PDB file of C-alpha atoms in Angstrom:
ATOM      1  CA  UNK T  12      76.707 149.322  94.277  1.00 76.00           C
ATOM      2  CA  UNK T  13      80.449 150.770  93.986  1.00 84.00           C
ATOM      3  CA  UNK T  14      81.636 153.955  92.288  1.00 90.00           C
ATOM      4  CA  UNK T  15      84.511 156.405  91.989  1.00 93.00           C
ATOM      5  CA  UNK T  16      83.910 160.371  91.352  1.00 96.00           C
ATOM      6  CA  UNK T  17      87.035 161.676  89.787  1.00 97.00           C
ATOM      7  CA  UNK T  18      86.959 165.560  90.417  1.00 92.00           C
ATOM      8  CA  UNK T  19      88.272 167.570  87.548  1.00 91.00           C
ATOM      9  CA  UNK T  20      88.451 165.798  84.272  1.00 94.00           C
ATOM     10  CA  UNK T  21      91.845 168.112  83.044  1.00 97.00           C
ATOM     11  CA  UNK T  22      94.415 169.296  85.474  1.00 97.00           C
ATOM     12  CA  UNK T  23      97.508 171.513  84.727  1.00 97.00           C
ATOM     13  CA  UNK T  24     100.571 171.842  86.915  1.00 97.00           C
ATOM     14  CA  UNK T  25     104.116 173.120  86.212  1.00 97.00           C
ATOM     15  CA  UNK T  26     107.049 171.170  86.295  1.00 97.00           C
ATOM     16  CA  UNK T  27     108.526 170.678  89.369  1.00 97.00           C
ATOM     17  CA  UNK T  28     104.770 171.348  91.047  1.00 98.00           C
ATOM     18  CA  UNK T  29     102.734 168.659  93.236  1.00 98.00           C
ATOM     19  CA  UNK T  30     100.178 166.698  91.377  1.00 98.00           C
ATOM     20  CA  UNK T  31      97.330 166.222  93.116  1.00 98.00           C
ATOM     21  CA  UNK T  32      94.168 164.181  91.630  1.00 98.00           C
ATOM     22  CA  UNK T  33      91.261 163.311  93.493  1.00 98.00           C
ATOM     23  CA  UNK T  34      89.128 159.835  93.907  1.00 97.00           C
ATOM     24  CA  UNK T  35      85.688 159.739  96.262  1.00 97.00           C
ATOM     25  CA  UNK T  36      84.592 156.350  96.307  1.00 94.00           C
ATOM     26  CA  UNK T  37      80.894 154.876  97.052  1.00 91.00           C
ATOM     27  CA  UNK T  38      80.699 151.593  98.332  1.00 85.00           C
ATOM     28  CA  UNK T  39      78.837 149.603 100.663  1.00 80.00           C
ATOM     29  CA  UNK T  40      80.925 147.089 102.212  1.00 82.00           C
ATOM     30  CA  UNK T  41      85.071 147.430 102.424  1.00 82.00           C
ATOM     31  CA  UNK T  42      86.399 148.580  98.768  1.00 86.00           C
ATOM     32  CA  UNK T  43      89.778 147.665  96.793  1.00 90.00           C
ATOM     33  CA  UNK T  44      91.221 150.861  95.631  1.00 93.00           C
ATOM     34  CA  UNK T  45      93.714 151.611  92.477  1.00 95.00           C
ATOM     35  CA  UNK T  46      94.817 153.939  90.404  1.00 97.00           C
ATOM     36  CA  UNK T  47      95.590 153.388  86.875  1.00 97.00           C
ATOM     37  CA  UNK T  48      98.215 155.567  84.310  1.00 97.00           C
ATOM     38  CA  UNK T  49      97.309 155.419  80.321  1.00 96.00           C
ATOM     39  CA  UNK T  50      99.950 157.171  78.216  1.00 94.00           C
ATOM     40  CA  UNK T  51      98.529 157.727  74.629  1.00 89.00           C
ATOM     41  CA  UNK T  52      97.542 155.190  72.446  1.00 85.00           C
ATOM     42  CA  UNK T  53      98.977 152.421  75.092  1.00 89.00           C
ATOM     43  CA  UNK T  54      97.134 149.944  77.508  1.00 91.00           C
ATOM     44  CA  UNK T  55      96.237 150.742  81.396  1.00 95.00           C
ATOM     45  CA  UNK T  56      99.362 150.414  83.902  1.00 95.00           C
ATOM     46  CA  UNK T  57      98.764 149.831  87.626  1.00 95.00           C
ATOM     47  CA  UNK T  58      99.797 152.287  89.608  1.00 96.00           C
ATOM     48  CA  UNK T  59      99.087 151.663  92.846  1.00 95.00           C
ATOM     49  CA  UNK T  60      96.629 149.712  94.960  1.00 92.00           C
ATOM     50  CA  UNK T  61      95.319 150.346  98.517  1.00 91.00           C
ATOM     51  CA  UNK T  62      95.490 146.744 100.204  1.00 79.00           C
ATOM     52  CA  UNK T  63      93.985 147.704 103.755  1.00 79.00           C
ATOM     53  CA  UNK T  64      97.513 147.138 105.621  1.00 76.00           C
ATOM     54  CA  UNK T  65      98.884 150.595 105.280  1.00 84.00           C
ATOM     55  CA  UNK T  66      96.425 154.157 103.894  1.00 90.00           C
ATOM     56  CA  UNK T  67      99.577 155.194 102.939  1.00 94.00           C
ATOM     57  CA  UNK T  68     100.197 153.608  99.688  1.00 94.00           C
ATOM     58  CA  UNK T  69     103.376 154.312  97.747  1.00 95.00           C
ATOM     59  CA  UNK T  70     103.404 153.384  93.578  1.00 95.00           C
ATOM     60  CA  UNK T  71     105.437 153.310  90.635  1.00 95.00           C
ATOM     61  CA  UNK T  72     107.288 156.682  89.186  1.00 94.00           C
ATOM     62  CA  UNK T  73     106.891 158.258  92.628  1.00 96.00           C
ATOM     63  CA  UNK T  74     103.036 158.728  93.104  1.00 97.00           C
ATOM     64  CA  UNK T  75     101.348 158.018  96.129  1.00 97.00           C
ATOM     65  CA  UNK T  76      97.735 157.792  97.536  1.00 97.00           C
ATOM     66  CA  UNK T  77      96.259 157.975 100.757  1.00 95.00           C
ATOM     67  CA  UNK T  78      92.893 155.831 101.875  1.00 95.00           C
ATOM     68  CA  UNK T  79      91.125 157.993 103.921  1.00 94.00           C
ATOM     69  CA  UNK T  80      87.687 156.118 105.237  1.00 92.00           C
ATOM     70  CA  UNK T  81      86.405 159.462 107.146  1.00 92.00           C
ATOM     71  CA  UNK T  82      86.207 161.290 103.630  1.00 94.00           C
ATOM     72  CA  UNK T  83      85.799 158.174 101.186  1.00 94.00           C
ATOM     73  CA  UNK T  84      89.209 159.633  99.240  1.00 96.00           C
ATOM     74  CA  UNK T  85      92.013 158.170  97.525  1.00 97.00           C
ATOM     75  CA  UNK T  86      93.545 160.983  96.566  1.00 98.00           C
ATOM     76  CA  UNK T  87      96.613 160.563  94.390  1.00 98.00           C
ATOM     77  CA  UNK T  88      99.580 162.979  94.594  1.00 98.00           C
ATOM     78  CA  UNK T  89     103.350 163.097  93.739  1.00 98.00           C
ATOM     79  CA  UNK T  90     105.295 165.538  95.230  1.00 97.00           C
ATOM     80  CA  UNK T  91     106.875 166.916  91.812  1.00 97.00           C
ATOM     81  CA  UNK T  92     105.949 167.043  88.239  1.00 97.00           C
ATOM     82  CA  UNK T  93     107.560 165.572  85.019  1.00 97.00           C
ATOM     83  CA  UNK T  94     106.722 166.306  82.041  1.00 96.00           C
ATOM     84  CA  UNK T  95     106.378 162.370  81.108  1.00 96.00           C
ATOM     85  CA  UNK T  96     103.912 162.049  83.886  1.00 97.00           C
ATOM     86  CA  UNK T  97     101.412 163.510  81.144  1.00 97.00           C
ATOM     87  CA  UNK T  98      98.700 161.022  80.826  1.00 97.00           C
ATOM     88  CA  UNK T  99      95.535 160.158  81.432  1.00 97.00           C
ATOM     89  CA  UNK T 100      94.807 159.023  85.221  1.00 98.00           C
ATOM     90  CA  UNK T 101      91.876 156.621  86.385  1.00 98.00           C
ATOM     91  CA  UNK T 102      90.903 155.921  89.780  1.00 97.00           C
ATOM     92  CA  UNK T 103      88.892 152.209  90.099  1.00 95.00           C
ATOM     93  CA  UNK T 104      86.834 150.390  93.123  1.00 92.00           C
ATOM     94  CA  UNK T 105      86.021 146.905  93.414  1.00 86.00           C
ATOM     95  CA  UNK T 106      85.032 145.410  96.247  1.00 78.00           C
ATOM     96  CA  UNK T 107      85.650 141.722  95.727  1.00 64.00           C
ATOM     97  CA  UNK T 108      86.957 139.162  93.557  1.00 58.00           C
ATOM     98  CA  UNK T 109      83.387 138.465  91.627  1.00 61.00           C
ATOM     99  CA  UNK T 110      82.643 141.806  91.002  1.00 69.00           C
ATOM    100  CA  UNK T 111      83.544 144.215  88.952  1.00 81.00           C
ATOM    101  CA  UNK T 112      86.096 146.404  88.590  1.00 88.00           C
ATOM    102  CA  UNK T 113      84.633 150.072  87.956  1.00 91.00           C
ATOM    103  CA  UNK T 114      86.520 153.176  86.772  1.00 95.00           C
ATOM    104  CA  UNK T 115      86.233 156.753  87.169  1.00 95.00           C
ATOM    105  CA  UNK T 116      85.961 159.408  84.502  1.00 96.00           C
ATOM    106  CA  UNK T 117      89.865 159.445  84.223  1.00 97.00           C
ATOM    107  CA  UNK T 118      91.805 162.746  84.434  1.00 97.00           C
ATOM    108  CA  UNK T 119      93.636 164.498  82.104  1.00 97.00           C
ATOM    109  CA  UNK T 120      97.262 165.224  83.632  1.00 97.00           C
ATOM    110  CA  UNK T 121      99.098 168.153  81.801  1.00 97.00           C
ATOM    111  CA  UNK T 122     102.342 169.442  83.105  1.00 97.00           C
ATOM    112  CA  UNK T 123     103.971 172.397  81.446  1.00 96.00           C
ATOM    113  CA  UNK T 124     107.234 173.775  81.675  1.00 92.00           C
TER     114      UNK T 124
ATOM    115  CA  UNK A  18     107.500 139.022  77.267  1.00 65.00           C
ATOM    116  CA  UNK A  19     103.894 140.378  76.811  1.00 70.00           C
ATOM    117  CA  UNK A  20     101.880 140.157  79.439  1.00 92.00           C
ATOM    118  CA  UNK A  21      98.237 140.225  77.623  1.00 96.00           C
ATOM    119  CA  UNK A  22      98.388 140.587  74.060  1.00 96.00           C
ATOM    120  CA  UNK A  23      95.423 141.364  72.091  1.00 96.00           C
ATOM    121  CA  UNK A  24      95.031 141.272  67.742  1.00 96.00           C
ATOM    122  CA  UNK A  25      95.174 143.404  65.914  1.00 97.00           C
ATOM    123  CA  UNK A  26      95.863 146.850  67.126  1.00 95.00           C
ATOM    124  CA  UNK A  27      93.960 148.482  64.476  1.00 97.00           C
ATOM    125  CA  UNK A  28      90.702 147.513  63.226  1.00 97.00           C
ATOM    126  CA  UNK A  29      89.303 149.526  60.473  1.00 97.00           C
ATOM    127  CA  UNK A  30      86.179 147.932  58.884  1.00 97.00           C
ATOM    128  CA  UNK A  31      82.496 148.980  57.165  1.00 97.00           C
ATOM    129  CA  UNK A  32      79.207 148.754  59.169  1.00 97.00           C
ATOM    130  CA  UNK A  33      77.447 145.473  58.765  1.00 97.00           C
ATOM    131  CA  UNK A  34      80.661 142.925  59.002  1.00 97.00           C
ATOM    132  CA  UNK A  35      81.746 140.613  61.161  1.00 98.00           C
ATOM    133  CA  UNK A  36      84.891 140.923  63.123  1.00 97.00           C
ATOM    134  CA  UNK A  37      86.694 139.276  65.779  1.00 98.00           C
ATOM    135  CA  UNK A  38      89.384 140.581  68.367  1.00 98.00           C
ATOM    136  CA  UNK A  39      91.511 137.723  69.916  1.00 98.00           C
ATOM    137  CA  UNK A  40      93.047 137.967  73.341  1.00 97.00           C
ATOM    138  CA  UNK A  41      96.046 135.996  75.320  1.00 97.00           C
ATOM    139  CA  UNK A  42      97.930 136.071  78.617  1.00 97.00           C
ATOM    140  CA  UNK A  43     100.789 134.556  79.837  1.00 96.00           C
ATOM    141  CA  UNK A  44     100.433 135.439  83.499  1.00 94.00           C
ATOM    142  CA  UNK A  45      98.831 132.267  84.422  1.00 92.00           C
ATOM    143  CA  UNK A  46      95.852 134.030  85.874  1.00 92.00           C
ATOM    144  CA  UNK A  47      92.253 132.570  85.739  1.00 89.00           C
ATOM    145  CA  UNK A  48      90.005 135.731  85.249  1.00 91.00           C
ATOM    146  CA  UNK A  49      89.769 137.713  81.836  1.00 94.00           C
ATOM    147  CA  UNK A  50      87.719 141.005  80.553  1.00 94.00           C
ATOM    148  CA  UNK A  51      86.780 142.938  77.914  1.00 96.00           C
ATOM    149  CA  UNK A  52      86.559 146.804  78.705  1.00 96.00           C
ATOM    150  CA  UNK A  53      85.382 149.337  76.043  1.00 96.00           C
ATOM    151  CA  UNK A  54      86.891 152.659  76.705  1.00 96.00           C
ATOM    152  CA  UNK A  55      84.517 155.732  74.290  1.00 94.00           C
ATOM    153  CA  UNK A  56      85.858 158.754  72.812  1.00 92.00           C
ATOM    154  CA  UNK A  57      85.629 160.464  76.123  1.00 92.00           C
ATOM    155  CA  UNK A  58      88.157 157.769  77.238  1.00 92.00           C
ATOM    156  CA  UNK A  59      85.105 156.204  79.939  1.00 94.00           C
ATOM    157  CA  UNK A  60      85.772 152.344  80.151  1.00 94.00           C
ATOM    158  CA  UNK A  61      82.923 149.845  80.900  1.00 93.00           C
ATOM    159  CA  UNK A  62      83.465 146.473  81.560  1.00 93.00           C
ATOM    160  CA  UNK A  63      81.820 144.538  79.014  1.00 94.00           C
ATOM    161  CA  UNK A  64      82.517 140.941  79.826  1.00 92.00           C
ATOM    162  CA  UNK A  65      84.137 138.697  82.584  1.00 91.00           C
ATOM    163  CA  UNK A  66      85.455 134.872  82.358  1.00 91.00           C
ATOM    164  CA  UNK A  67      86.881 132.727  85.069  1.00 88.00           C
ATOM    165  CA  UNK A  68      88.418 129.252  84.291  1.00 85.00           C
ATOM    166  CA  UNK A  69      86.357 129.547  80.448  1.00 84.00           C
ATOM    167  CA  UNK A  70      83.274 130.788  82.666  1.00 88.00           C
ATOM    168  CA  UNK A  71      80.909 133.482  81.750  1.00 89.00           C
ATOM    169  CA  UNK A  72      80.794 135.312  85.475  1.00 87.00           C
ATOM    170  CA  UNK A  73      80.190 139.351  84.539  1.00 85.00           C
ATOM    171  CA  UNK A  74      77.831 139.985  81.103  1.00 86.00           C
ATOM    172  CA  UNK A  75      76.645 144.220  81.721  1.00 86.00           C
ATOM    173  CA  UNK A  76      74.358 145.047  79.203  1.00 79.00           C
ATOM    174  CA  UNK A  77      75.759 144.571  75.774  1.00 87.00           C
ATOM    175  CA  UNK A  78      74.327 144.177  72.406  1.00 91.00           C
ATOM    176  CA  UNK A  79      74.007 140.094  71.387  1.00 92.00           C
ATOM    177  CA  UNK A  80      75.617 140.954  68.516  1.00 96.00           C
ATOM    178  CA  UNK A  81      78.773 140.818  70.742  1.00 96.00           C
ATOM    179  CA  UNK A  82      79.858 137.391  71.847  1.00 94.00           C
ATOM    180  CA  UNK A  83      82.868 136.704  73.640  1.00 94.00           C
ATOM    181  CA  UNK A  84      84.634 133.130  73.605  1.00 94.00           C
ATOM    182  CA  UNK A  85      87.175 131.565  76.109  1.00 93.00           C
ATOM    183  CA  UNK A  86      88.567 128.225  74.492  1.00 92.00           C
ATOM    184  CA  UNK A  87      90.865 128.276  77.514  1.00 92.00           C
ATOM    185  CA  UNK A  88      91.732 130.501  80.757  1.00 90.00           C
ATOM    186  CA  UNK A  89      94.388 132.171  78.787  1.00 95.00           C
ATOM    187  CA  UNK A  90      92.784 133.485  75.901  1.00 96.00           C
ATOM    188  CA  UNK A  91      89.358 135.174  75.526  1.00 96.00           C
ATOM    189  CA  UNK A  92      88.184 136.480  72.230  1.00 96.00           C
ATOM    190  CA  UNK A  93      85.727 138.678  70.955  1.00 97.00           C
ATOM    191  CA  UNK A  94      83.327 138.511  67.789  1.00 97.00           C
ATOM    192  CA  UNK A  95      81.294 141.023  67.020  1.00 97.00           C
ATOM    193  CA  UNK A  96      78.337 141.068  64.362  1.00 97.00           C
ATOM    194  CA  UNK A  97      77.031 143.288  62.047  1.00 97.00           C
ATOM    195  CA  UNK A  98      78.884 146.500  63.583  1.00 97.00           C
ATOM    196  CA  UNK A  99      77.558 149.077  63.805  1.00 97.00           C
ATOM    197  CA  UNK A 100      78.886 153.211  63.754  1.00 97.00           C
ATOM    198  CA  UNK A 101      78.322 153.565  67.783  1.00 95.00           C
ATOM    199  CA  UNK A 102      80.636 150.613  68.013  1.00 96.00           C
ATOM    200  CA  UNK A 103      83.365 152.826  67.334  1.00 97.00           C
ATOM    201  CA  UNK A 104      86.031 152.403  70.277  1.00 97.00           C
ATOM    202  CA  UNK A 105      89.228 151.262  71.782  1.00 97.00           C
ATOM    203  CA  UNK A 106      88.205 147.618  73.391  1.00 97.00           C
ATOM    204  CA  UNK A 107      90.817 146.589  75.938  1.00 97.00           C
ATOM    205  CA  UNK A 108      91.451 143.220  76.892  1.00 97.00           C
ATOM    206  CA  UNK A 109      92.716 142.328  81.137  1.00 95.00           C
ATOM    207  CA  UNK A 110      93.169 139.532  83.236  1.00 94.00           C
ATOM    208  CA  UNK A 111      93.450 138.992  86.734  1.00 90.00           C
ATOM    209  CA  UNK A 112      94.019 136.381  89.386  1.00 86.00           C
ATOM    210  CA  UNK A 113      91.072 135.010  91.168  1.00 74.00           C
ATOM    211  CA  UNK A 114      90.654 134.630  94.778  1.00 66.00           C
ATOM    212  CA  UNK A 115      92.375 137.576  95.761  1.00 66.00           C
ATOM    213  CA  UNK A 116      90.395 139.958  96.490  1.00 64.00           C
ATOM    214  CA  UNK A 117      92.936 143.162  95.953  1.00 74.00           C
ATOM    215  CA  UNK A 118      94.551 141.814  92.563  1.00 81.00           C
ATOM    216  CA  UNK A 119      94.974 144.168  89.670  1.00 87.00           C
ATOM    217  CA  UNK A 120      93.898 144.039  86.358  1.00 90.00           C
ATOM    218  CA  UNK A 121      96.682 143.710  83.586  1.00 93.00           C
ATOM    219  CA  UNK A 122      95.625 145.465  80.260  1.00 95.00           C
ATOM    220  CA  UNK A 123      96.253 144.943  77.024  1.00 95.00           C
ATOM    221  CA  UNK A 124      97.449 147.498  74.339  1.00 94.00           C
ATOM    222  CA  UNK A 125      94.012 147.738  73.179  1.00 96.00           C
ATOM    223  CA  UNK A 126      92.394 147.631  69.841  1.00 97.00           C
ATOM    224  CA  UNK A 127      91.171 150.671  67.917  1.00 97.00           C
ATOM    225  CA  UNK A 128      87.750 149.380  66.003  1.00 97.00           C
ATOM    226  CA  UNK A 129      86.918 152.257  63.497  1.00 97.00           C
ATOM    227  CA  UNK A 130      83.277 151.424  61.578  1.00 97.00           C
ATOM    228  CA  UNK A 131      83.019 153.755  58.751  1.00 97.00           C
TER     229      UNK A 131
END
């Protein structure tokens, strides 16, 4: 069975401040990794996905994510806030083509000025 | 230029009709879902086609049936809603047989029962 733990289900930062979210994953064999953006009332857009040739995965609007295997994190970060990075943030595992793809709890991002 | 569209945006309707959400993609891929995402904003895969074949089915009412006339479109009929049926349903596709590609969304559609 697969699963993502997404700690903190609202997180504030300033503008200007690093973002960090957090993603534990469970999984018994190898897992896909990605993290997803949803502005409000709009679809799910990729972020970034962790491919197993780098645990250093860059994204869109300047977000990043390492793999870490040790800790069983894909933590997400960016270095410094905008305000339009206000959304709602979803970590996901799958861990092959036939299965599923399962999503965390999602986290609130809310950056203030 | 959409990517996956999915009618209509809004779906307000009264418990005990019928209604239907219809999905497309243009991305050529093979693999399409249905996610519901609650008021708490959780999303649970509901359903899973490849090539017009039933692959994922979690456990979801029969009153929901999902149809794939061909790989790019998937639909969704639902019977006799009901109040806890309530949610934004999201439509993706993907490309099968590789084993790290994404899901493309949808816009989603809103289905209020009142």
């Amino acid at each position: 069975a697969q699963s993502v733990t997404q700690l903190g289900s609202h997180v504030s930062v300033s503008e200007g401040a690093l973002v960090l979210l957090r993603c534990n994953y469970s999984s018994s064999v190898p897992p896909y990794l990605f993290w997803y953006v949803q502005y409000p009332n709009q679809g799910l857009q990729l972020l970034l996905k962790y491919t197993s040739a780098a645990t250093l995965v860059k994204g869109i609007n300047g977000f990043e994510a390492e793999f870490k295997k040790s800790e069983t994190s894909f933590h997400l970060t960016k270095p410094s806030a905008h305000m339009s990075d206000a959304a709602e943030y979803f970590c996901a595992v799958r861990t092959g083509t036939a299965s599923k793809l399962t999503f965390g709890t999602g986290t609130r991002l809310q950056v203030t000025l | 230029d959409t990517a996956v569209s999915q009618t209509p945006k809004y779906l307000v309707t009264q418990m005990g009709n019928d209604k239907s959400i219809k999905c497309e993609q243009n991305l050529g891929h093979d693999t399409m879902y249905w996610y519901k995402q609650d008021s708490k904003k959780f999303l649970k895969i509901m359903f899973s086609y490849n090539n017009k074949e039933l692959i994922i089915n979690e456990t979801v009412p029969n009153r929901f049936s999902p149809k794939s006339p061909d790989k790019a479109h998937l639909n969704l009929h639902i019977n006799s809603l009901e109040l806890g049926d309530s949610a934004v349903y999201f439509c993706a596709s993907s490309s099968a047989g590789q084993d790290n590609s994404p899901l493309h969304f949808g816009n989603g559609t809103r289905l209020t029962v009142t």
